Amino acid sequence: MGRAEPLAFRRGAKPVVHARSAGAMTLEAIEQLLKDTMGLDAASIGRSAVARATQERMSASGLSDHQVYWAQLNASAHELQELIEAVVVPETWFFRDKEVYRALASVVRDGHLQNAIQCDTLRLLSLPCSTGEEPYSIAMTLLECGFPLDRFVIDAVDISTRSLALARSAVYGANSFRSGDLGFRQTHFEQVGTFWHLHDRIRQAVRFQLGNVLGSDFFPGEAIYHVIFCRNLLIYFDRATQEACIKVLLRLLKPEGYLFIGPAESGVLLSHRFISAKIANAFVFRPPSSMPAAKAPVAVSKSMDDLVRQRAAPAATRPSIPSRHAPATRPTIERQPAVSMPPDSRDAITRLADQGHLDEASKACEAHIQAHGLSAWTCHLMGLIRQAAGNARDAIPYFRKALYLDPNHYEAMTHLALLLEKQGDATGAQAMQRRLKRLTRQPGR
Ligand SMILES: C[S@@+](CC[C@H](N)C(=O)[O-])C[C@H]1O[C@@H](n2cnc3c(N)ncnc32)[C@H](O)[C@@H]1O
């Protein structure tokens, strides 16, 4: 597991010489190739970033003709990997979002996991791990929680060979230490000049591996991990690719496990039936299969389109979709109408949204606004619900309102930045990113 294996690209997505004339092979074809291979939605990083990476690779290969480069890209897996290295965003740092590691400490101590790991090793996955700061932060957190090294295993996977090499070397500069409290650096690192070398004890707790989450042979097997960190990956994917990635995570996560995702990524989980672990600012979810059988939802993973179609169909003709964890013969439990009266409490409304009852959650939010007035919380949730329903245009004004009511609303800011970028409003997205940077630099964040 510790050794890098050949990169598994998505089956059927090997570089293919398209049947278009050489002159028509443009950046668009390169964007499509990157999407098919690694899932990258060019709009998420800006099309100019893909163009710049292509230019960089062409210069490195001594080429000036796009068509010649396209031919080389199709002929060489090595060049494709180099292009991937040039487009990935390896941005990460130790203890990125400190609430996340507090949440990790609380879930590994909670009843569910304690029972599960009594006679088992705690298994965790950091996907993507980039240059290693995330899995090493996980290791430090577990040691500080009193887990001995032989009671847990951390697998750390990324598509970038370059990032993995840095991760394995475990030598870090100032940029990797952006969290406010740096006490952990004194405990676990040795300073050599302007760099910090991670102690071997922590290095040895993590097994790094090259992998593409969309590869057909990505981590075969089921229900392997108690905890999966999949933070700041889905933001680079379009909806269909996010769905494919969530299916992989569902397969790998144990029914009693926890999924940690990034602040801008909770929207997509709403349309699956992940259950919020309700840990403030940490974005932690439990899989649908963790619900008691009587309340088990109809399907593990469904797109919003499926949901909408199912609702439109007469009840008697609705297809029943068996859960991955249910025996084939188990009777399907019909989706119950969520409520007759909209619930009023924040918890109840959030639960509705988390369970995928988006219409009901939206109505309950509106009723909450009628009763209690507009708040950043309701606006943010309304934005998330619109976004989960695939309606970015309607989500944007809600996130703006949330920010008007609470100018430091981190989640609203991250969602808005992403949506503006996707809508082609690069200026608006950059302004929002600048606000985010200022906010994360504030003490206490
Ligand atoms: C912004 S970093 C996130 C790192 C860390 N999880 C965090 O939140 O700080 C995104 C990483 O995703 C990796 N990546 C992109 N596409 C991938 C794929 N299809 N499979 C695995 N890793 C991928 C990139 O190489 C990059 O290191």
PDB file of C-alpha atoms in Angstrom, residues 206-315:
ATOM      1  CA  VAL A 206       0.491   7.342   7.196  1.00  0.00           C
ATOM      2  CA  ARG A 207       0.587   5.103   4.092  1.00  0.00           C
ATOM      3  CA  PHE A 208       0.666   7.136   0.894  1.00  0.00           C
ATOM      4  CA  GLN A 209      -0.587   5.791  -2.389  1.00  0.00           C
ATOM      5  CA  LEU A 210      -1.132   7.120  -5.896  1.00  0.00           C
ATOM      6  CA  GLY A 211      -4.738   6.841  -7.016  1.00  0.00           C
ATOM      7  CA  ASN A 212      -7.496   8.391  -9.074  1.00  0.00           C
ATOM      8  CA  VAL A 213     -10.841   8.356  -7.279  1.00  0.00           C
ATOM      9  CA  LEU A 214     -12.530   7.932 -10.663  1.00  0.00           C
ATOM     10  CA  GLY A 215     -10.333   5.034 -11.733  1.00  0.00           C
ATOM     11  CA  SER A 216     -12.270   1.831 -12.404  1.00  0.00           C
ATOM     12  CA  ASP A 217      -9.973  -0.126 -10.072  1.00  0.00           C
ATOM     13  CA  PHE A 218      -9.811   2.475  -7.331  1.00  0.00           C
ATOM     14  CA  PHE A 219      -9.611   0.647  -3.983  1.00  0.00           C
ATOM     15  CA  PRO A 220     -11.684  -2.425  -4.734  1.00  0.00           C
ATOM     16  CA  GLY A 221     -13.624  -3.657  -1.728  1.00  0.00           C
ATOM     17  CA  GLU A 222     -16.408  -2.395   0.455  1.00  0.00           C
ATOM     18  CA  ALA A 223     -16.905  -0.820   3.841  1.00  0.00           C
ATOM     19  CA  ILE A 224     -13.211  -0.490   4.580  1.00  0.00           C
ATOM     20  CA  TYR A 225     -12.992   2.799   6.463  1.00  0.00           C
ATOM     21  CA  HIS A 226     -14.377   4.107   9.734  1.00  0.00           C
ATOM     22  CA  VAL A 227     -13.511   7.669   8.774  1.00  0.00           C
ATOM     23  CA  ILE A 228     -13.032   9.223   5.335  1.00  0.00           C
ATOM     24  CA  PHE A 229     -11.753  12.729   4.769  1.00  0.00           C
ATOM     25  CA  CYS A 230     -12.720  13.845   1.275  1.00  0.00           C
ATOM     26  CA  ARG A 231     -12.205  17.553   1.611  1.00  0.00           C
ATOM     27  CA  ASN A 232     -11.868  20.071  -1.175  1.00  0.00           C
ATOM     28  CA  LEU A 233     -12.100  17.627  -4.064  1.00  0.00           C
ATOM     29  CA  LEU A 234     -15.771  17.703  -5.070  1.00  0.00           C
ATOM     30  CA  ILE A 235     -15.496  21.440  -5.750  1.00  0.00           C
ATOM     31  CA  TYR A 236     -13.443  20.613  -8.851  1.00  0.00           C
ATOM     32  CA  PHE A 237     -16.059  18.262 -10.284  1.00  0.00           C
ATOM     33  CA  ASP A 238     -19.317  18.833 -12.113  1.00  0.00           C
ATOM     34  CA  ARG A 239     -22.510  17.338 -10.774  1.00  0.00           C
ATOM     35  CA  ALA A 240     -22.277  13.978 -12.575  1.00  0.00           C
ATOM     36  CA  THR A 241     -18.667  13.473 -11.471  1.00  0.00           C
ATOM     37  CA  GLN A 242     -19.540  14.446  -7.900  1.00  0.00           C
ATOM     38  CA  GLU A 243     -22.229  11.748  -7.971  1.00  0.00           C
ATOM     39  CA  ALA A 244     -19.688   9.177  -9.217  1.00  0.00           C
ATOM     40  CA  CYS A 245     -17.244  10.176  -6.481  1.00  0.00           C
ATOM     41  CA  ILE A 246     -19.905   9.984  -3.753  1.00  0.00           C
ATOM     42  CA  LYS A 247     -20.709   6.440  -4.876  1.00  0.00           C
ATOM     43  CA  VAL A 248     -17.070   5.469  -4.361  1.00  0.00           C
ATOM     44  CA  LEU A 249     -17.063   7.060  -0.904  1.00  0.00           C
ATOM     45  CA  LEU A 250     -20.279   5.256  -0.004  1.00  0.00           C
ATOM     46  CA  ARG A 251     -18.752   1.964  -1.052  1.00  0.00           C
ATOM     47  CA  LEU A 252     -15.638   2.510   1.039  1.00  0.00           C
ATOM     48  CA  LEU A 253     -17.267   3.899   4.178  1.00  0.00           C
ATOM     49  CA  LYS A 254     -18.402   1.528   6.913  1.00  0.00           C
ATOM     50  CA  PRO A 255     -22.086   1.846   7.866  1.00  0.00           C
ATOM     51  CA  GLU A 256     -21.056   3.200  11.272  1.00  0.00           C
ATOM     52  CA  GLY A 257     -18.454   5.491   9.722  1.00  0.00           C
ATOM     53  CA  TYR A 258     -18.075   9.233   9.233  1.00  0.00           C
ATOM     54  CA  LEU A 259     -17.416  11.270   6.105  1.00  0.00           C
ATOM     55  CA  PHE A 260     -15.686  14.640   6.427  1.00  0.00           C
ATOM     56  CA  ILE A 261     -16.080  16.969   3.461  1.00  0.00           C
ATOM     57  CA  GLY A 262     -15.119  20.545   2.661  1.00  0.00           C
ATOM     58  CA  PRO A 263     -17.169  23.598   3.609  1.00  0.00           C
ATOM     59  CA  ALA A 264     -18.293  24.241   0.031  1.00  0.00           C
ATOM     60  CA  GLU A 265     -19.278  20.642  -0.614  1.00  0.00           C
ATOM     61  CA  SER A 266     -22.212  19.861   1.654  1.00  0.00           C
ATOM     62  CA  GLY A 267     -24.757  20.787  -1.026  1.00  0.00           C
ATOM     63  CA  VAL A 268     -24.156  17.646  -3.057  1.00  0.00           C
ATOM     64  CA  LEU A 269     -24.606  15.400  -0.021  1.00  0.00           C
ATOM     65  CA  LEU A 270     -28.074  16.804   0.544  1.00  0.00           C
ATOM     66  CA  SER A 271     -29.329  15.063  -2.553  1.00  0.00           C
ATOM     67  CA  HIS A 272     -27.888  11.793  -1.318  1.00  0.00           C
ATOM     68  CA  ARG A 273     -29.228  10.679   1.981  1.00  0.00           C
ATOM     69  CA  PHE A 274     -26.223  11.351   4.126  1.00  0.00           C
ATOM     70  CA  ILE A 275     -27.104  12.348   7.646  1.00  0.00           C
ATOM     71  CA  SER A 276     -25.449  15.357   9.189  1.00  0.00           C
ATOM     72  CA  ALA A 277     -23.487  14.491  12.334  1.00  0.00           C
ATOM     73  CA  LYS A 278     -24.459  18.000  13.462  1.00  0.00           C
ATOM     74  CA  ILE A 279     -21.036  19.166  14.435  1.00  0.00           C
ATOM     75  CA  ALA A 280     -20.790  22.915  13.979  1.00  0.00           C
ATOM     76  CA  ASN A 281     -18.522  24.112  11.150  1.00  0.00           C
ATOM     77  CA  ALA A 282     -17.011  20.662  10.558  1.00  0.00           C
ATOM     78  CA  PHE A 283     -19.204  19.252   7.731  1.00  0.00           C
ATOM     79  CA  VAL A 284     -19.331  15.701   8.998  1.00  0.00           C
ATOM     80  CA  PHE A 285     -21.830  13.188   7.660  1.00  0.00           C
ATOM     81  CA  ARG A 286     -22.890   9.628   8.345  1.00  0.00           C
ATOM     82  CA  PRO A 287     -23.924   7.308   5.523  1.00  0.00           C
ATOM     83  CA  PRO A 288     -27.624   6.594   4.912  1.00  0.00           C
ATOM     84  CA  SER A 289     -27.016   2.977   5.925  1.00  0.00           C
ATOM     85  CA  SER A 290     -26.295   4.167   9.486  1.00  0.00           C
ATOM     86  CA  MET A 291     -30.019   4.889   9.982  1.00  0.00           C
ATOM     87  CA  PRO A 292     -32.108   2.358  11.929  1.00  0.00           C
ATOM     88  CA  ALA A 293     -33.746  -0.149   9.542  1.00  0.00           C
ATOM     89  CA  ALA A 294     -37.317   1.048  10.135  1.00  0.00           C
ATOM     90  CA  LYS A 295     -36.391   4.529   9.066  1.00  0.00           C
ATOM     91  CA  ALA A 296     -34.058   3.465   6.287  1.00  0.00           C
ATOM     92  CA  PRO A 297     -34.478   5.517   3.175  1.00  0.00           C
ATOM     93  CA  VAL A 298     -35.379   3.969  -0.169  1.00  0.00           C
ATOM     94  CA  ALA A 299     -32.061   4.353  -1.942  1.00  0.00           C
ATOM     95  CA  VAL A 300     -28.474   4.899  -0.968  1.00  0.00           C
ATOM     96  CA  SER A 301     -27.627   7.156  -3.804  1.00  0.00           C
ATOM     97  CA  LYS A 302     -29.915   9.020  -6.092  1.00  0.00           C
ATOM     98  CA  SER A 303     -29.560  12.113  -8.157  1.00  0.00           C
ATOM     99  CA  MET A 304     -31.993  14.957  -7.688  1.00  0.00           C
ATOM    100  CA  ASP A 305     -33.364  14.131 -11.125  1.00  0.00           C
ATOM    101  CA  ASP A 306     -34.262  10.644  -9.888  1.00  0.00           C
ATOM    102  CA  LEU A 307     -35.906  12.113  -6.843  1.00  0.00           C
ATOM    103  CA  VAL A 308     -37.921  14.574  -8.868  1.00  0.00           C
ATOM    104  CA  ARG A 309     -38.943  11.871 -11.342  1.00  0.00           C
ATOM    105  CA  GLN A 310     -39.921   9.512  -8.553  1.00  0.00           C
ATOM    106  CA  ARG A 311     -42.066  12.139  -6.918  1.00  0.00           C
ATOM    107  CA  ALA A 312     -43.823  12.864 -10.193  1.00  0.00           C
ATOM    108  CA  ALA A 313     -44.694   9.190 -10.720  1.00  0.00           C
ATOM    109  CA  PRO A 314     -47.908   7.750  -9.212  1.00  0.00           C
ATOM    110  CA  ALA A 315     -47.079   5.952  -5.954  1.00  0.00           C
TER     111      ALA A 315
END
